[in-house]
Amino acid sequence: MTAELPTFTLTFEGRPLTARPGQSVAAALTDAGIRAWRATRGEGAPRGLFCGIGVCYDCLITVDGRPAQRACLVPAAEGMALTGAPPPLPRPSGADEGNAS
Amino acid sequence: MNERPFDLAVVGAGPAGLAAAVAAGESGLRVALVDAGPRPGGQFWRHAEGADGAGHHDWETFASLRSRLRRLTAGTRVRHLPLHQVWAVDRAGDAPFTLRLTPAFDGATDEVTPAVRARAIALCTGGYDRQLPVPGWTLPGVMAAGGVQALLKGSGTVAGRRAVVAGTGPFLLPVATGLAAAGAEVAAVVEAARPADWLRRPLGAAAVPGKAVEGAGYAAALLRHRVPYLTRSAVTRVHGGDEVTAVTVERVDGSGRVVPGRTRRLAVDLVAFGWGFTPSLELVVALGAGTERGADGSLVATVDRARRATVPGVYVAGEATGVGGAAKAVAEGELAGLTAAVDAGRPAPTKRGRRLAARIARAERFAEAMHAAHPVPERWTEWLTEATVLCRCEEVTVGAVERAREDLGAGDPRTAKLLARPGMGWCQGRVCGFATAALLAAGAGRAVTAEDLRALGKRPLAAPVTLGELAALPEPPDPPDFPDPDTA
Ligand SMILES: Cc1cc2nc3c(=O)[nH]c(=O)nc-3n(C[C@H](O)[C@H](O)[C@H](O)COP(=O)(O)OP(=O)(O)OC[C@H]3O[C@@H](n4cnc5c(N)ncnc54)[C@H](O)[C@@H]3O)c2cc1C
Ligand code: FES
């Protein structure tokens, strides 16, 4: 579709990936045949893209040392270093919602 | 923060929010348009930067709304804040609403606006794919159908080589034809309903002739790409080790019960599941506005004909009032924007308002017919096993929730959530909420109620934020003390 645009390189676990401008990190990984980039805390099950729009948090990835980024939202950028470190526990959200009601 | 409050804050720049912001701005209101996306368009008109609309339906409507928005943002009438996510809304007494914003992702924008104040608020937050878990649905290669579409529209990336698109509803068709046109092989579209049923409802289908034409176009494209369209069928199991390698497709009856002896297995590396959409209601609920069960069984915002929510100063438009497609969302957004202007004392464009209300009513009839023809199969929970993961985030199994219900008496979602913890992870139950409500209700031998869905739809924050953002609030961190939806 956008084949004529110049491509650039980023890495996943040190392995080079090629991306086109405007692609998300998840798209660059998918194009490289990488479908899973983290393991769950409980079962150690592989996970990657699911909802594709920032809702499910399945696609969490570490971007340039910043953990827990949603790969489906973050645009790929030249020289970006991606790693699949496990995400931390959920940030303050609904964790203690039981007290709310 | 000392900036004069806006007359209206619109949350979401999809079809509904764009139309709302443009209508309100052109009526003379000062508007803030806050959207998590980098560019306006929402899900329907999602596009890569510089895209020309190829492959998009009704791109002219978008292009026209976008250029009207640009005219308004060039002046001071409308302020567009892309890449900002609203994570909370609060208001003290009659003071303006304060919308708390966070970047859509770390480093999304250099100029972060932490808060916006506005006298009224239009929630045009859209929704996301509704999901029914089946064994194996957590394997990489299983995606939401809308997510597959978003990856294609936003990044030009095809999510797999050989796909099955499964679930129910007309949205499966553009997903399948999009994949096929982009070079993937589509092994089948697996539809639980028998869609011929909805063409038999002349009132609904005839009301929006454009839709029927669009449907015929997709049908022709399926034929051209030789994609089998299996009706009264469901993907009841996904197979694979580290990722998807195959699915089991079974024939089902009208209630979703498996018809024995009609099983087939398809080798695929991508499963796109879509069971309709679930509206994003966290801000609606946070503001204490009323909700109800919509025509498709999901929770929707309660609005009057002019798109006013049950709380003064709050308007809701688009998928959040009920799923019905982009054209309905545009009409609703425009009407919400006009209503907000009238409520703020601008002259009423009576004729336009009436025409929009009629158009929305027609679209709603159409949507009702569509939902009636594509229900979530009543007995889908029979496809589950004890070990099926229900909550993807916390890896809570069906068995764990059923044990909480049987042994601990957690028959209602709120108690089940506290005991077994489905919906307590990163996504706060957005993905599993509907399914959890259905599972508990089925176990108790009753139908899902709005109350069940509300209990699972309550999220203290509309987006996870950092401790720093919480600590930076002028008041102590808003403890999740939003009005209880039960009493609202
Ligand atoms: C992933 C996905 C893909 C879809 N693709 C198609 C398609 O190809 N064809 C089709 O006919 N229909 C599609 N749909 C259905 C489609 O959503 C609707 O027909 C239409 O886009 C609805 O318009 P809307 O304005 O109500 O919501 P949306 O288009 O969903 O727009 C809502 C906007 O609000 C923003 N938002 C939500 N919450 C917040 C918040 N708290 N803070 C800031 N911003 C927020 C979102 O980022 C989004 O931009 C898709 C739906 C989904 C979920
Ligand atoms: S895939 Fe769901 S948040 Fe990224």
XYZ file of C-alpha atoms and ligand atoms in Angstrom:
646
model
C 0.000 0.000 0.000
C 2.677 2.411 1.048
C 5.493 0.363 -0.448
C 7.143 3.361 -2.076
C 7.805 5.071 1.275
C 11.304 4.817 2.726
C 11.673 2.204 5.448
C 13.665 2.351 8.662
C 15.037 -0.051 11.235
C 14.271 -0.785 14.861
C 15.077 -3.826 16.988
C 13.218 -6.447 18.997
C 15.440 -8.260 21.516
C 18.373 -7.039 19.441
C 16.993 -8.453 16.195
C 16.527 -5.842 13.448
C 13.032 -5.164 12.098
C 12.039 -3.030 9.153
C 9.119 -0.617 9.420
C 7.354 1.945 7.271
C 6.520 5.424 8.500
C 3.136 5.477 10.217
C 3.241 1.846 11.319
C 2.681 0.915 14.936
C 5.241 -1.108 16.855
C 2.792 -4.028 16.744
C 2.516 -3.739 12.960
C 6.302 -3.805 12.549
C 6.502 -6.913 14.749
C 3.649 -8.572 12.854
C 5.263 -7.861 9.492
C 8.423 -9.526 10.802
C 6.397 -12.631 11.671
C 6.570 -12.005 15.426
C 3.159 -12.759 16.932
C 4.002 -12.811 20.654
C 6.349 -10.584 22.627
C 5.589 -11.200 26.246
C 4.588 -13.975 28.620
C 1.820 -13.742 31.202
C 2.718 -13.496 34.881
C 0.646 -16.500 35.910
C 0.936 -19.190 33.263
C 3.849 -17.769 31.313
C 1.613 -17.915 28.244
C 2.711 -16.051 25.111
C 0.769 -12.911 24.202
C 0.802 -10.304 21.468
C -1.897 -8.325 19.653
C -5.526 -8.833 20.518
C -7.858 -5.812 20.404
C -5.560 -3.719 18.240
C -6.898 -0.414 19.605
C -5.474 0.077 23.098
C -8.267 -1.513 25.110
C -7.035 -4.965 26.179
C -3.385 -4.348 27.235
C -2.381 -7.783 25.910
C 0.254 -6.228 23.660
C 2.362 -4.638 26.425
C 6.013 -4.219 25.498
C 9.088 -2.387 26.742
C 10.076 0.478 24.435
C 13.532 2.006 24.906
C 13.503 0.841 28.514
C 9.992 2.134 29.259
C 7.919 -0.861 30.374
C 4.233 -1.550 29.772
C 3.707 0.339 26.524
C 0.867 -0.712 24.235
C 2.494 -1.918 21.032
C -0.715 -1.311 19.087
C -0.649 2.421 19.870
C 3.027 3.387 19.899
C 4.302 4.364 16.443
C 7.462 2.573 15.352
C 10.471 4.894 15.122
C 13.980 4.706 13.756
C 16.403 3.035 16.165
C 13.765 2.077 18.725
C 14.779 -0.840 20.976
C 11.934 -3.188 21.901
C 12.149 -5.865 24.573
C 9.569 -8.307 25.824
C 10.133 -7.902 29.549
C 7.088 -8.956 31.553
C 4.850 -6.006 32.415
C 4.552 -4.858 36.006
C 1.354 -5.253 37.996
C -1.512 -3.091 36.806
C -1.006 0.586 37.485
C -3.552 2.243 39.799
C -6.831 1.430 38.174
C -9.599 -0.811 39.340
C -7.422 -2.799 41.693
C -9.259 -1.845 44.856
C -12.539 -1.073 43.311
C -14.319 -3.296 45.801
C -14.084 -0.462 48.306
C -15.920 1.829 46.001
C -19.373 0.498 46.437
C -6.117 25.423 34.075
C -6.898 29.096 34.584
C -8.102 29.209 31.022
C -11.750 30.218 30.677
C -13.855 27.048 30.588
C -14.974 25.850 27.181
C -18.687 25.839 26.409
C -18.461 22.165 25.415
C -15.877 19.424 25.687
C -16.315 16.640 23.136
C -14.610 13.360 24.011
C -13.766 11.280 20.939
C -13.089 12.404 17.354
C -14.713 9.473 15.578
C -17.731 9.954 13.308
C -19.902 11.072 16.248
C -17.414 13.344 18.009
C -16.244 15.025 14.807
C -19.809 15.836 13.834
C -20.593 17.063 17.364
C -17.566 19.348 17.555
C -18.196 20.802 14.100
C -21.924 21.380 14.721
C -21.321 22.993 18.110
C -18.421 25.088 16.845
C -20.348 26.319 13.830
C -23.223 27.210 16.147
C -20.893 29.534 18.009
C -19.776 27.452 20.999
C -16.158 27.313 22.141
C -15.312 23.638 21.960
C -12.480 21.400 23.141
C -12.242 18.171 21.136
C -10.232 15.562 23.031
C -9.280 12.310 21.331
C -6.856 9.512 22.094
C -6.031 9.044 18.425
C -3.347 10.918 16.500
C -5.781 12.032 13.777
C -9.550 12.494 13.701
C -11.621 9.650 12.238
C -12.162 7.188 15.086
C -12.479 3.540 14.179
C -14.501 3.907 11.003
C -12.232 6.441 9.294
C -8.980 5.239 10.840
C -6.207 5.954 8.354
C -2.470 6.237 8.050
C -1.087 9.754 7.828
C -1.616 11.240 4.383
C -4.046 8.489 3.316
C -6.422 9.525 0.532
C -9.407 7.460 1.576
C -8.897 4.559 -0.812
C -10.832 1.579 0.511
C -12.856 3.720 2.930
C -16.607 4.019 2.811
C -18.085 7.469 2.726
C -14.707 9.193 2.820
C -16.331 12.371 1.398
C -18.320 12.791 4.614
C -15.096 12.519 6.572
C -13.155 14.862 4.304
C -15.894 17.468 4.585
C -16.116 17.209 8.388
C -12.336 17.368 8.626
C -12.050 20.519 6.539
C -14.838 22.168 8.554
C -12.974 21.195 11.717
C -9.769 22.684 10.325
C -11.550 25.957 9.643
C -12.786 26.027 13.217
C -9.438 25.095 14.774
C -7.664 27.726 12.667
C -9.664 30.289 14.643
C -10.118 30.004 18.364
C -13.531 28.368 18.235
C -12.421 24.738 18.503
C -9.324 23.405 20.205
C -8.385 19.902 19.042
C -6.340 17.859 21.500
C -5.272 14.662 19.738
C -3.266 11.937 21.525
C -4.900 12.859 24.823
C -6.958 10.349 26.732
C -9.527 11.432 29.292
C -8.995 9.329 32.395
C -11.467 11.000 34.729
C -14.143 13.687 34.765
C -15.263 15.476 37.882
C -17.363 18.430 38.871
C -17.983 20.132 42.181
C -21.588 21.283 42.412
C -22.499 23.621 39.565
C -18.891 24.350 38.622
C -17.755 23.378 35.117
C -16.673 19.810 34.444
C -12.954 19.129 34.739
C -11.621 16.527 32.330
C -8.328 14.988 33.446
C -6.097 14.095 30.529
C -3.127 11.806 30.071
C -1.068 11.221 26.914
C -2.452 8.311 24.862
C 0.879 6.586 25.489
C 4.198 7.601 27.074
C 5.772 10.328 24.992
C 2.761 10.564 22.646
C 2.937 14.328 22.582
C 5.373 17.009 23.677
C 2.646 19.360 24.762
C 0.596 17.595 27.359
C -2.523 19.414 28.497
C -3.265 17.891 31.899
C -6.840 19.150 32.221
C -9.625 20.915 30.374
C -12.647 22.616 31.906
C -15.998 22.851 30.169
C -19.576 23.785 31.031
C -21.009 20.835 29.140
C -19.633 17.569 27.849
C -20.470 15.367 24.859
C -19.275 11.788 25.214
C -18.623 10.245 21.796
C -16.347 7.482 22.996
C -17.353 4.708 20.589
C -16.717 1.140 21.596
C -14.677 -1.973 21.043
C -15.234 -5.500 19.788
C -17.469 -7.625 21.965
C -15.818 -10.947 22.767
C -17.011 -14.425 23.687
C -14.175 -16.571 25.034
C -13.691 -20.079 23.652
C -11.003 -22.632 24.487
C -7.734 -21.451 22.966
C -8.727 -17.809 22.422
C -5.675 -16.524 24.280
C -3.263 -17.965 21.698
C -1.279 -15.434 19.669
C -2.936 -15.144 16.276
C -6.402 -14.786 17.786
C -7.536 -11.183 17.473
C -10.586 -9.008 17.693
C -12.063 -8.550 14.210
C -11.965 -4.766 14.596
C -8.337 -5.010 15.640
C -7.492 -6.874 12.441
C -9.233 -4.103 10.523
C -7.464 -1.393 12.530
C -4.066 -2.942 11.827
C -4.871 -2.976 8.129
C -6.339 0.540 7.947
C -3.864 2.175 10.307
C -0.593 0.423 9.452
C -1.207 -1.407 6.172
C -0.325 -4.657 7.926
C -2.091 -7.966 7.332
C -2.419 -9.847 10.625
C -2.025 -13.364 9.149
C -1.685 -15.425 5.998
C -4.635 -17.753 6.283
C -7.535 -16.449 8.311
C -10.924 -17.391 9.620
C -13.308 -14.533 10.468
C -15.886 -15.681 12.993
C -18.687 -14.475 15.230
C -21.801 -12.698 14.109
C -22.946 -9.573 12.332
C -22.416 -7.698 9.101
C -19.050 -6.326 10.267
C -17.460 -9.751 9.612
C -17.820 -9.068 5.887
C -15.633 -5.963 5.509
C -13.021 -7.625 7.716
C -12.953 -10.708 5.491
C -12.933 -8.790 2.216
C -10.291 -6.398 3.571
C -8.027 -9.332 4.416
C -8.640 -11.015 1.065
C -7.987 -7.820 -0.877
C -4.721 -7.354 1.039
C -3.552 -10.799 -0.040
C -4.487 -13.074 2.844
C -6.314 -16.282 2.188
C -9.640 -16.314 4.039
C -10.495 -19.928 4.820
C -14.058 -19.008 5.798
C -16.384 -16.468 7.323
C -18.134 -18.313 10.144
C -21.448 -16.680 11.046
C -23.546 -17.941 13.961
C -26.786 -16.527 12.586
C -28.592 -17.105 9.343
C -28.410 -13.624 7.898
C -31.099 -14.161 5.293
C -33.292 -13.699 8.357
C -32.738 -9.987 8.455
C -33.604 -9.332 4.889
C -37.031 -10.641 5.843
C -37.511 -7.636 8.089
C -38.445 -5.112 5.445
C -38.958 -2.216 7.827
C -35.417 -2.167 9.125
C -33.522 -2.970 5.976
C -35.613 -0.771 3.730
C -35.151 2.160 6.064
C -31.486 2.518 5.189
C -31.166 1.385 1.587
C -27.508 2.421 1.407
C -26.615 -0.292 3.883
C -28.221 -3.056 1.841
C -26.257 -1.932 -1.196
C -23.035 -1.944 0.804
C -23.876 -5.485 2.006
C -24.380 -6.671 -1.575
C -20.952 -5.254 -2.455
C -19.282 -7.292 0.279
C -21.158 -10.419 -0.774
C -19.864 -9.993 -4.316
C -16.325 -9.480 -3.016
C -16.547 -12.674 -0.941
C -17.587 -14.560 -4.058
C -14.800 -13.027 -6.105
C -12.222 -14.098 -3.535
C -13.931 -17.505 -3.231
C -14.427 -17.130 0.512
C -16.885 -19.709 1.904
C -19.593 -18.119 4.044
C -20.703 -20.648 6.662
C -23.892 -19.711 8.481
C -25.348 -21.254 11.649
C -21.746 -22.151 12.458
C -19.277 -21.174 15.121
C -15.584 -21.478 15.900
C -15.906 -23.322 19.202
C -12.236 -24.067 19.822
C -8.866 -22.693 18.778
C -5.887 -25.047 18.497
C -2.152 -24.458 18.657
C 0.927 -24.584 20.857
C 2.742 -21.256 20.815
C 0.301 -19.764 18.348
C -2.830 -20.588 16.385
C -2.589 -23.466 13.929
C -6.236 -24.472 13.468
C -9.818 -23.999 14.601
C -12.779 -26.294 15.126
C -15.906 -25.123 13.328
C -19.203 -26.609 14.391
C -22.742 -26.269 13.171
C -24.990 -24.627 15.748
C -28.723 -24.240 15.987
C -30.479 -20.913 16.473
C -29.717 -20.987 20.203
C -26.032 -21.706 19.721
C -26.286 -25.350 20.738
C -23.825 -27.508 18.817
C -25.380 -29.830 16.226
C -23.428 -33.107 16.699
C -21.607 -34.733 13.823
C -21.082 -31.596 11.733
C -17.593 -30.674 12.871
C -14.786 -29.526 10.625
C -11.276 -28.317 11.259
C -9.658 -25.456 9.372
C -5.911 -24.863 9.339
C -5.372 -21.115 9.918
C -2.807 -18.789 11.467
C -5.265 -15.958 12.193
C -8.647 -15.970 13.908
C -10.623 -12.715 13.828
C -13.472 -12.847 16.355
C -16.274 -10.318 16.290
C -19.539 -10.602 18.201
C -20.669 -7.048 17.659
C -19.324 -4.163 19.717
C -19.440 -3.046 23.325
C -19.879 0.695 23.914
C -17.210 2.494 25.998
C -19.214 3.774 28.914
C -16.671 4.426 31.627
C -17.105 8.207 31.491
C -20.892 7.942 31.177
C -20.948 5.789 34.303
C -18.385 7.979 36.077
C -20.654 11.010 35.581
C -23.548 9.125 37.101
C -25.543 9.169 33.877
C -28.139 6.455 33.327
C -27.490 3.285 31.345
C -29.688 0.511 30.042
C -29.500 -2.703 28.016
C -29.481 -1.837 24.336
C -31.006 -3.699 21.402
C -27.877 -5.859 21.089
C -27.778 -6.811 24.776
C -24.821 -4.605 25.688
C -25.036 -1.731 28.133
C -25.681 1.634 26.430
C -26.133 5.203 27.643
C -29.701 6.354 28.183
C -30.433 9.465 26.107
C -33.481 11.461 25.054
C -34.287 12.126 21.411
C -31.993 15.159 21.399
C -29.075 13.048 22.782
C -29.152 14.446 26.317
C -28.005 11.974 28.973
C -29.840 11.773 32.292
C -27.396 14.199 33.931
C -27.757 17.890 32.960
C -24.976 19.165 30.728
C -24.031 15.687 29.514
C -24.706 14.526 25.938
C -23.913 11.142 24.428
C -23.687 10.226 20.745
C -22.459 7.403 18.526
C -21.790 3.807 19.493
C -22.108 4.756 23.167
C -25.906 5.051 22.773
C -26.115 1.778 20.851
C -24.134 0.191 18.063
C -25.499 1.101 14.635
C -22.726 2.116 12.289
C -20.974 5.298 11.281
C -23.871 7.049 9.528
C -25.955 6.849 12.685
C -22.987 8.085 14.702
C -22.535 11.139 12.444
C -26.219 12.102 12.672
C -26.229 11.636 16.437
C -23.061 13.641 16.862
C -24.423 16.550 14.872
C -27.663 16.486 16.845
C -25.797 16.358 20.171
C -23.686 19.344 19.118
C -26.773 21.318 18.079
C -28.613 20.399 21.284
C -25.660 21.550 23.362
C -25.722 24.862 21.476
C -29.459 25.306 21.999
C -29.125 24.448 25.693
C -26.400 27.099 25.902
C -28.843 29.677 24.573
C -28.199 29.655 20.818
C -31.185 29.755 18.472
C -32.697 26.370 17.723
C -32.287 25.070 14.134
C -35.632 23.356 14.463
C -35.909 21.952 10.971
C -32.396 20.478 10.925
C -32.914 19.021 14.379
C -36.111 17.343 13.331
C -34.528 15.944 10.192
C -31.594 14.520 12.187
C -33.895 12.988 14.793
C -35.846 11.270 12.012
C -32.653 10.017 10.388
C -31.443 8.618 13.719
C -34.780 6.942 14.391
C -34.543 5.237 10.987
C -30.975 4.113 11.660
C -32.053 2.777 15.038
C -34.812 0.705 13.461
C -32.266 -0.663 11.044
C -29.840 -1.441 13.869
C -32.566 -3.198 15.839
C -33.351 -5.431 12.877
C -29.648 -6.148 12.462
C -29.181 -7.023 16.132
C -32.307 -9.193 16.140
C -30.903 -11.143 13.195
C -27.413 -11.423 14.733
C -27.910 -12.146 18.424
C -25.196 -13.445 20.700
C -26.201 -17.135 20.726
C -28.056 -17.823 23.936
C -26.154 -21.051 24.673
C -22.640 -20.014 23.722
C -21.443 -20.723 27.272
C -21.897 -24.435 26.456
C -18.805 -24.156 24.222
C -16.634 -23.446 27.265
C -14.637 -25.877 29.373
C -13.545 -25.552 33.013
C -10.059 -24.613 31.872
C -11.077 -21.929 29.358
C -9.546 -18.603 30.299
C -12.316 -16.066 30.851
C -10.311 -13.027 32.006
C -7.257 -12.717 29.784
C -5.461 -10.234 32.047
C -5.584 -12.179 35.295
C -5.938 -15.590 33.637
C -9.077 -16.417 35.592
C -10.684 -19.565 34.242
C -14.327 -20.381 33.687
C -13.948 -23.044 36.375
C -12.712 -20.531 38.944
C -15.682 -18.240 38.368
C -18.107 -21.166 38.474
C -16.586 -22.382 41.748
C -16.959 -18.899 43.200
C -20.592 -18.977 42.180
C -21.340 -22.502 43.401
C -19.242 -22.815 46.562
C -19.115 -19.237 47.717
C -22.493 -18.037 46.564
C -21.071 -15.415 44.222
C -24.079 -15.392 41.910
C -23.825 -11.702 41.150
C -20.965 -10.233 39.149
C -19.830 -7.873 41.880
C -19.212 -10.673 44.381
C -17.753 -12.980 41.728
C -15.329 -10.221 40.792
C -14.165 -9.809 44.378
C -13.764 -13.541 44.947
C -12.425 -14.874 41.652
C -11.035 -11.566 40.338
C -12.129 -11.616 36.710
C -11.928 -8.103 35.292
C -9.373 -6.910 37.843
C -6.360 -6.635 35.556
C -5.004 -4.048 33.187
C -8.105 -3.825 31.002
C -10.433 -3.476 34.011
C -12.919 -5.973 32.594
C -13.475 -4.318 29.232
C -12.728 -7.557 27.398
C -14.356 -10.120 29.707
C -17.161 -8.089 31.331
C -19.916 -9.110 28.946
C -18.851 -12.765 28.975
C -18.589 -12.892 32.765
C -22.104 -11.486 33.125
C -23.402 -14.062 30.631
C -21.618 -16.949 32.356
C -22.939 -16.072 35.816
C -26.459 -15.521 34.552
C -26.406 -18.818 32.625
C -25.193 -20.609 35.763
C -28.097 -19.169 37.705
C -30.503 -20.113 34.922
C -31.565 -16.519 34.220
C -31.057 -13.833 31.605
C -28.348 -11.154 31.833
C -29.638 -7.916 33.346
C -28.503 -4.320 32.966
C -27.515 -4.549 36.626
C -25.052 -7.400 35.868
C -23.473 -5.363 33.087
C -23.279 -2.216 35.218
C -21.479 -4.081 37.990
C -18.834 -5.184 35.480
C -18.769 -1.899 33.579
C -17.804 0.220 36.537
C -14.216 1.396 36.265
C -12.831 3.951 38.678
C -10.540 5.384 36.015
C -11.220 5.496 32.313
C -7.549 4.741 31.647
C -4.646 3.595 33.787
C -2.561 6.578 34.874
C 0.679 7.042 36.711
C 0.862 7.614 40.438
C 2.358 10.989 39.572
C -0.775 12.006 37.713
C -2.916 10.955 40.643
C -0.672 12.763 43.099
C -0.679 15.919 40.965
C -4.400 16.384 41.441
C -5.221 19.515 43.426
C -7.475 17.496 45.700
C -6.403 14.194 47.219
C -6.492 11.455 44.584
C -10.096 11.103 43.606
C -10.819 7.940 45.456
C -13.152 6.016 43.228
C -16.168 7.737 44.721
C -18.121 8.129 41.546
C -21.863 8.052 42.016
C -22.951 4.484 42.389
C -24.697 3.501 39.168
C -27.212 1.549 41.241
C -28.574 4.675 42.804
C -28.000 7.010 39.870
C -11.507 -1.687 16.269
C -12.749 -1.286 15.528
C -12.742 -1.205 14.140
C -13.870 -0.849 13.429
N -13.816 -0.792 12.074
C -14.957 -0.535 11.382
C -14.973 -0.575 9.971
O -13.938 -0.812 9.340
N -16.149 -0.360 9.319
C -17.311 -0.111 10.011
O -18.362 0.065 9.393
N -17.319 -0.045 11.344
C -16.193 -0.269 12.044
N -16.231 -0.269 13.409
C -17.481 0.123 14.055
C -17.324 1.641 14.214
O -16.715 1.871 15.456
C -18.499 2.528 14.143
O -19.334 2.289 13.081
C -18.111 4.016 14.156
O -16.738 4.246 14.063
C -18.618 4.578 15.430
O -18.338 5.931 15.548
P -18.195 6.611 16.964
O -17.884 8.029 16.688
O -19.379 6.315 17.797
O -16.974 5.878 17.685
P -15.450 5.647 17.275
O -15.236 5.695 15.836
O -15.045 4.427 18.013
O -14.697 6.896 17.916
C -14.517 7.037 19.303
C -13.286 7.869 19.543
O -13.238 8.219 20.915
C -11.935 8.085 21.391
N -12.028 7.863 22.833
C -12.735 6.920 23.500
N -12.576 7.056 24.837
C -11.753 8.106 25.006
C -11.210 8.738 26.167
N -11.489 8.310 27.403
N -10.371 9.789 25.971
C -10.077 10.242 24.716
N -10.577 9.680 23.593
C -11.398 8.631 23.738
C -11.367 6.934 20.615
O -9.969 6.995 20.585
C -11.988 7.136 19.242
O -11.176 7.942 18.435
C -15.076 -0.586 14.138
C -15.087 -0.646 15.531
C -13.949 -0.993 16.235
C -13.993 -1.070 17.726
S -3.762 -5.057 21.355
Fe -5.158 -4.540 22.901
S -4.138 -2.895 23.859
Fe -2.864 -3.312 22.195
